mmCIF file of C-alpha atoms in Angstrom:
data_model
loop_
_atom_site.group_PDB
_atom_site.id
_atom_site.type_symbol
_atom_site.label_atom_id
_atom_site.label_comp_id
_atom_site.label_asym_id
_atom_site.label_seq_id
_atom_site.Cartn_x
_atom_site.Cartn_y
_atom_site.Cartn_z
ATOM 1 C CA MET A 1 133.010 124.730 126.701
ATOM 2 C CA GLN A 2 135.261 123.334 124.025
ATOM 3 C CA ALA A 3 134.160 119.777 124.889
ATOM 4 C CA VAL A 4 130.507 120.783 124.593
ATOM 5 C CA GLU A 5 131.126 122.395 121.217
ATOM 6 C CA ARG A 6 132.916 119.291 119.982
ATOM 7 C CA VAL A 7 130.047 116.978 121.084
ATOM 8 C CA SER A 8 127.484 119.295 119.506
ATOM 9 C CA ALA A 9 129.416 119.378 116.244
ATOM 10 C CA VAL A 10 129.570 115.593 116.075
ATOM 11 C CA LEU A 11 125.874 115.231 116.752
ATOM 12 C CA LEU A 12 124.876 117.907 114.265
ATOM 13 C CA SER A 13 126.942 116.222 111.552
ATOM 14 C CA PHE A 14 124.240 113.569 111.335
ATOM 15 C CA THR A 15 121.649 116.209 110.306
ATOM 16 C CA GLU A 16 123.661 116.836 107.169
ATOM 17 C CA SER A 17 123.509 113.209 106.047
ATOM 18 C CA SER A 18 120.749 110.678 105.307
ATOM 19 C CA ARG A 19 123.039 107.695 105.897
ATOM 20 C CA ASP A 20 125.160 106.141 108.668
ATOM 21 C CA LEU A 21 128.547 107.730 109.200
ATOM 22 C CA GLY A 22 131.987 106.443 110.104
ATOM 23 C CA VAL A 23 134.685 108.030 112.244
ATOM 24 C CA THR A 24 136.721 109.345 109.309
ATOM 25 C CA GLU A 25 133.723 110.978 107.594
ATOM 26 C CA ILE A 26 132.667 112.745 110.816
ATOM 27 C CA ALA A 27 136.210 113.820 111.646
ATOM 28 C CA GLU A 28 136.579 115.454 108.254
ATOM 29 C CA ALA A 29 133.141 117.127 108.548
ATOM 30 C CA VAL A 30 133.811 118.644 111.965
ATOM 31 C CA ASN A 31 137.558 119.189 111.497
ATOM 32 C CA LEU A 32 138.620 117.174 114.569
ATOM 33 C CA PRO A 33 141.183 114.422 115.070
ATOM 34 C CA LYS A 34 139.788 110.918 114.527
ATOM 35 C CA SER A 35 140.877 109.874 117.995
ATOM 36 C CA ALA A 36 138.808 112.671 119.540
ATOM 37 C CA VAL A 37 135.785 111.878 117.336
ATOM 38 C CA HIS A 38 136.014 108.179 118.226
ATOM 39 C CA ARG A 39 135.920 108.972 121.962
ATOM 40 C CA ILE A 40 132.931 111.216 121.505
ATOM 41 C CA LEU A 41 131.092 108.672 119.407
ATOM 42 C CA GLU A 42 131.637 105.895 121.929
ATOM 43 C CA ALA A 43 130.393 108.126 124.756
ATOM 44 C CA LEU A 44 127.288 109.162 122.744
ATOM 45 C CA THR A 45 126.617 105.496 121.954
ATOM 46 C CA LYS A 46 126.681 104.504 125.615
ATOM 47 C CA SER A 47 124.206 107.212 126.393
ATOM 48 C CA GLY A 48 121.827 106.031 123.591
ATOM 49 C CA LEU A 49 122.071 109.295 121.705
ATOM 50 C CA LEU A 50 123.871 107.393 118.889
ATOM 51 C CA ALA A 51 123.723 103.746 117.743
ATOM 52 C CA LYS A 52 126.617 101.770 116.393
ATOM 53 C CA ASP A 53 126.630 99.048 113.691
ATOM 54 C CA PRO A 54 129.572 96.935 114.956
ATOM 55 C CA GLU A 55 129.941 95.088 111.612
ATOM 56 C CA ARG A 56 130.466 98.210 109.594
ATOM 57 C CA SER A 57 131.748 100.471 112.394
ATOM 58 C CA LYS A 58 129.184 103.029 111.339
ATOM 59 C CA TYR A 59 127.077 105.277 113.592
ATOM 60 C CA SER A 60 123.544 106.527 113.381
ATOM 61 C CA LEU A 61 121.158 108.612 115.462
ATOM 62 C CA GLY A 62 120.063 106.681 118.573
ATOM 63 C CA PRO A 63 116.702 106.168 120.327
ATOM 64 C CA ARG A 64 117.355 108.672 123.102
ATOM 65 C CA LEU A 65 117.386 111.499 120.538
ATOM 66 C CA MET A 66 113.704 110.672 119.939
ATOM 67 C CA GLU A 67 113.055 111.478 123.615
ATOM 68 C CA LEU A 68 114.740 114.841 123.152
ATOM 69 C CA SER A 69 112.652 115.510 120.057
ATOM 70 C CA LEU A 70 109.494 114.721 121.970
ATOM 71 C CA ALA A 71 110.574 116.872 124.883
ATOM 72 C CA SER A 72 111.186 119.788 122.541
ATOM 73 C CA LEU A 73 107.412 119.899 121.941
ATOM 74 C CA GLY A 74 106.706 120.183 125.655
ATOM 75 C CA SER A 75 106.020 117.672 128.391
ATOM 76 C CA MET A 76 103.487 115.691 126.378
ATOM 77 C CA ASP A 77 104.397 112.287 125.056
ATOM 78 C CA ILE A 78 103.291 112.102 121.465
ATOM 79 C CA ARG A 79 103.095 108.329 121.586
ATOM 80 C CA THR A 80 100.678 108.489 124.511
ATOM 81 C CA LEU A 81 98.560 111.171 122.810
ATOM 82 C CA SER A 82 98.546 109.225 119.566
ATOM 83 C CA GLN A 83 97.486 105.851 120.933
ATOM 84 C CA PRO A 84 93.724 106.408 121.125
ATOM 85 C CA VAL A 85 93.712 108.186 117.765
ATOM 86 C CA MET A 86 95.589 105.294 116.155
ATOM 87 C CA GLU A 87 93.315 102.685 117.736
ATOM 88 C CA ASP A 88 90.233 104.504 116.463
ATOM 89 C CA VAL A 89 91.593 104.493 112.953
ATOM 90 C CA ARG A 90 92.665 100.832 113.193
ATOM 91 C CA ASP A 91 89.216 99.800 114.417
ATOM 92 C CA ALA A 92 87.553 101.854 111.655
ATOM 93 C CA VAL A 93 89.560 100.526 108.719
ATOM 94 C CA GLY A 94 90.930 97.208 109.969
ATOM 95 C CA GLU A 95 94.529 97.860 108.952
ATOM 96 C CA THR A 96 97.745 98.599 110.864
ATOM 97 C CA VAL A 97 98.308 102.257 111.752
ATOM 98 C CA THR A 98 101.812 103.659 112.256
ATOM 99 C CA LEU A 99 103.316 106.890 113.646
ATOM 100 C CA SER A 100 106.604 108.126 112.203
ATOM 101 C CA PHE A 101 108.692 110.996 113.469
ATOM 102 C CA VAL A 102 111.234 113.052 111.536
ATOM 103 C CA VAL A 103 114.851 112.392 112.563
ATOM 104 C CA GLY A 104 117.346 114.495 110.613
ATOM 105 C CA LYS A 105 116.787 113.771 106.887
ATOM 106 C CA GLU A 106 114.952 110.535 107.629
ATOM 107 C CA ARG A 107 111.940 109.338 109.525
ATOM 108 C CA MET A 108 111.658 106.806 112.296
ATOM 109 C CA TYR A 109 108.771 104.501 113.241
ATOM 110 C CA VAL A 110 107.945 105.378 116.803
ATOM 111 C CA ALA A 111 104.609 103.574 117.394
ATOM 112 C CA GLN A 112 102.129 101.289 115.689
ATOM 113 C CA VAL A 113 98.754 99.741 116.347
ATOM 114 C CA GLU A 114 98.584 96.465 114.565
ATOM 115 C CA SER A 115 95.629 95.219 112.515
ATOM 116 C CA LYS A 116 93.635 92.385 114.068
ATOM 117 C CA GLN A 117 93.545 90.475 110.785
ATOM 118 C CA ASP A 118 95.528 87.261 110.411
ATOM 119 C CA VAL A 119 97.480 88.707 107.462
ATOM 120 C CA ARG A 120 98.683 92.210 108.393
ATOM 121 C CA MET A 121 101.509 94.620 108.075
ATOM 122 C CA THR A 122 103.839 95.236 111.013
ATOM 123 C CA VAL A 123 106.783 97.661 111.320
ATOM 124 C CA GLU A 124 109.886 97.648 113.441
ATOM 125 C CA VAL A 125 109.529 100.471 115.930
ATOM 126 C CA GLY A 126 112.831 102.419 115.982
ATOM 127 C CA ARG A 127 113.597 101.637 112.373
ATOM 128 C CA ARG A 128 114.535 104.559 110.148
ATOM 129 C CA ALA A 129 113.576 105.045 106.505
ATOM 130 C CA PRO A 130 114.330 107.695 103.874
ATOM 131 C CA LEU A 131 111.764 110.372 103.198
ATOM 132 C CA TYR A 132 111.725 109.828 99.403
ATOM 133 C CA ALA A 133 110.458 106.252 99.548
ATOM 134 C CA GLY A 134 106.921 105.483 100.481
ATOM 135 C CA ALA A 135 103.747 107.312 101.547
ATOM 136 C CA SER A 136 104.946 108.152 105.013
ATOM 137 C CA GLY A 137 108.118 109.918 103.772
ATOM 138 C CA ARG A 138 106.235 111.815 101.084
ATOM 139 C CA ALA A 139 103.576 112.903 103.546
ATOM 140 C CA ILE A 140 106.431 114.656 105.409
ATOM 141 C CA LEU A 141 108.152 115.969 102.275
ATOM 142 C CA MET A 142 104.903 117.502 100.988
ATOM 143 C CA THR A 143 105.099 120.058 103.824
ATOM 144 C CA PHE A 144 108.626 121.198 102.955
ATOM 145 C CA SER A 145 108.989 124.698 101.555
ATOM 146 C CA PRO A 146 110.382 124.896 97.938
ATOM 147 C CA ALA A 147 113.795 125.853 99.279
ATOM 148 C CA ASP A 148 113.854 123.046 101.871
ATOM 149 C CA LEU A 149 112.760 120.517 99.268
ATOM 150 C CA ASP A 150 115.490 121.711 96.901
ATOM 151 C CA ASN A 151 118.107 121.373 99.583
ATOM 152 C CA TYR A 152 116.878 117.896 100.549
ATOM 153 C CA LEU A 153 116.811 116.575 96.977
ATOM 154 C CA ALA A 154 120.214 118.097 96.269
ATOM 155 C CA GLY A 155 121.765 116.247 99.152
ATOM 156 C CA VAL A 156 120.150 112.830 99.024
ATOM 157 C CA ASP A 157 120.867 109.760 96.881
ATOM 158 C CA LEU A 158 117.574 108.286 95.735
ATOM 159 C CA ALA A 159 118.840 104.751 96.258
ATOM 160 C CA PRO A 160 116.228 102.077 95.371
ATOM 161 C CA LEU A 161 114.702 100.065 98.180
ATOM 162 C CA THR A 162 112.527 98.079 95.714
ATOM 163 C CA GLU A 163 111.985 98.079 91.998
ATOM 164 C CA ARG A 164 109.101 100.606 92.575
ATOM 165 C CA THR A 165 111.085 103.135 94.565
ATOM 166 C CA ILE A 166 110.865 106.600 92.897
ATOM 167 C CA ARG A 167 114.363 107.494 91.737
ATOM 168 C CA ASP A 168 113.647 110.408 89.396
ATOM 169 C CA ARG A 169 113.491 113.789 91.091
ATOM 170 C CA THR A 170 111.092 115.331 88.587
ATOM 171 C CA THR A 171 108.630 112.405 89.108
ATOM 172 C CA LEU A 172 109.001 112.758 92.844
ATOM 173 C CA ARG A 173 108.172 116.482 92.685
ATOM 174 C CA SER A 174 105.117 115.794 90.539
ATOM 175 C CA MET A 175 103.869 113.202 93.026
ATOM 176 C CA LEU A 176 104.365 115.652 95.886
ATOM 177 C CA ASP A 177 102.276 118.253 93.998
ATOM 178 C CA VAL A 178 99.451 115.712 93.777
ATOM 179 C CA ASP A 179 99.873 114.856 97.478
ATOM 180 C CA ARG A 180 99.631 118.482 98.510
ATOM 181 C CA ARG A 181 96.404 119.016 96.576
ATOM 182 C CA ARG A 182 94.627 116.053 98.189
ATOM 183 C CA GLY A 183 96.317 116.227 101.569
ATOM 184 C CA TYR A 184 97.692 112.680 101.725
ATOM 185 C CA SER A 185 100.168 110.380 100.077
ATOM 186 C CA VAL A 186 99.700 106.891 98.603
ATOM 187 C CA SER A 187 102.387 104.336 97.856
ATOM 188 C CA ARG A 188 102.465 100.741 96.704
ATOM 189 C CA GLY A 189 105.618 98.685 96.941
ATOM 190 C CA GLU A 190 108.059 101.664 97.125
ATOM 191 C CA ARG A 191 109.684 100.754 100.441
ATOM 192 C CA ASP A 192 108.398 97.204 100.905
ATOM 193 C CA SER A 193 107.532 95.205 97.793
ATOM 194 C CA TYR A 194 104.445 93.662 99.465
ATOM 195 C CA ALA A 195 103.119 96.722 101.245
ATOM 196 C CA ALA A 196 100.888 99.663 100.404
ATOM 197 C CA ALA A 197 100.201 102.692 102.546
ATOM 198 C CA VAL A 198 98.251 105.898 102.770
ATOM 199 C CA ALA A 199 99.758 108.655 105.010
ATOM 200 C CA ALA A 200 99.155 112.227 106.130
ATOM 201 C CA PRO A 201 101.392 114.772 107.841
ATOM 202 C CA ILE A 202 101.325 115.796 111.504
ATOM 203 C CA VAL A 203 102.230 119.472 111.957
ATOM 204 C CA ALA A 204 102.744 120.803 115.550
ATOM 205 C CA ARG A 205 104.175 124.194 114.843
ATOM 206 C CA GLY A 206 104.635 126.249 111.686
ATOM 207 C CA ASN A 207 103.932 124.531 108.430
ATOM 208 C CA ARG A 208 106.452 121.738 108.346
ATOM 209 C CA ALA A 209 105.545 118.211 109.539
ATOM 210 C CA ILE A 210 107.199 116.678 112.545
ATOM 211 C CA GLY A 211 105.931 113.270 111.495
ATOM 212 C CA CYS A 212 102.938 111.420 110.030
ATOM 213 C CA PHE A 213 100.292 108.784 110.493
ATOM 214 C CA SER A 214 100.001 106.001 107.942
ATOM 215 C CA ILE A 215 97.551 103.230 107.289
ATOM 216 C CA CYS A 216 99.372 100.255 105.859
ATOM 217 C CA GLY A 217 98.586 96.740 104.727
ATOM 218 C CA PRO A 218 99.227 94.141 102.035
ATOM 219 C CA HIS A 219 99.056 95.809 98.636
ATOM 220 C CA GLU A 220 96.489 93.324 97.458
ATOM 221 C CA ARG A 221 93.995 94.740 100.030
ATOM 222 C CA LEU A 222 94.870 98.422 99.556
ATOM 223 C CA LYS A 223 93.831 98.850 95.949
ATOM 224 C CA ASP A 224 93.461 102.283 94.440
ATOM 225 C CA ALA A 225 89.795 102.498 95.269
ATOM 226 C CA VAL A 226 90.487 101.479 98.858
ATOM 227 C CA ALA A 227 93.278 103.987 99.169
ATOM 228 C CA GLU A 228 90.911 106.760 98.107
ATOM 229 C CA THR A 229 88.556 105.858 100.974
ATOM 230 C CA LEU A 230 91.445 105.672 103.467
ATOM 231 C CA GLY A 231 92.946 109.013 102.440
ATOM 232 C CA PRO A 232 90.340 111.216 104.224
ATOM 233 C CA VAL A 233 90.446 108.923 107.303
ATOM 234 C CA VAL A 234 94.186 109.262 107.815
ATOM 235 C CA THR A 235 94.093 112.934 106.963
ATOM 236 C CA GLU A 236 91.426 113.573 109.619
ATOM 237 C CA ALA A 237 93.474 111.538 112.195
ATOM 238 C CA ALA A 238 96.605 113.545 111.400
ATOM 239 C CA ALA A 239 94.707 116.805 111.715
ATOM 240 C CA LYS A 240 93.306 115.728 115.093
ATOM 241 C CA MET A 241 96.828 114.829 116.271
ATOM 242 C CA SER A 242 98.194 118.143 115.051
ATOM 243 C CA ALA A 243 95.493 119.989 117.002
ATOM 244 C CA LEU A 244 96.352 118.041 120.142
ATOM 245 C CA LEU A 245 100.004 118.958 119.886
ATOM 246 C CA ARG A 246 99.125 122.624 119.426
ATOM 247 C CA GLY A 247 97.034 122.424 122.565
ATOM 248 C CA ASN A 248 93.702 122.606 120.757
ATOM 249 C CA SER A 249 91.527 119.566 121.342
ATOM 250 C CA ASP A 250 88.471 120.917 119.577
#
């Protein structure tokens, strides 16, 4: 029982941080010897529950945790359910469509359907990104309760990913207010200098998003007027996916 409690404490320490963690940081957080934490981390890495950056000796949440997250929603595989929805959107708008899933205080790309155009956006499935940067992250944040949003903003460093990354908390809150009113988020160059995106939240249970759909492409193609036309499309797709996850296919 003590071993289980130690492993659980180490895993849960990653939910309190939006960055990769080292042995010393985790040992201090869970009040365990570094030698014990190191053994637990190595075992969790072998199982795929954690991933290790060998150059920095830092650890992050691994791909197998995504499987647990999906299983927590039932036997359905969200990626399988999402595939036809994403393909329909891609065929309708001609741009790449992505699915992100919440992992701790970040999001992870779990699936994409690429545009058929020669010049197109692609994402690295399995890559994590902060919630404060870009349309996909804000689509998730817009569903946070005021208290949850306060806690998130109090514990995250709004480090810039590009020169357009939103770093002011007041500005970010104002943008989220706009996003909530219209039901989707729009970004241009906040996470990737050459990309633009429109995203909407996917909500399986309660009111808080488990992830989001986004339509993304080169920012030269996704001008403001185009984004306005894509907003209702991605919002409808996210609502359809939310209904499927709740067991309502109507």
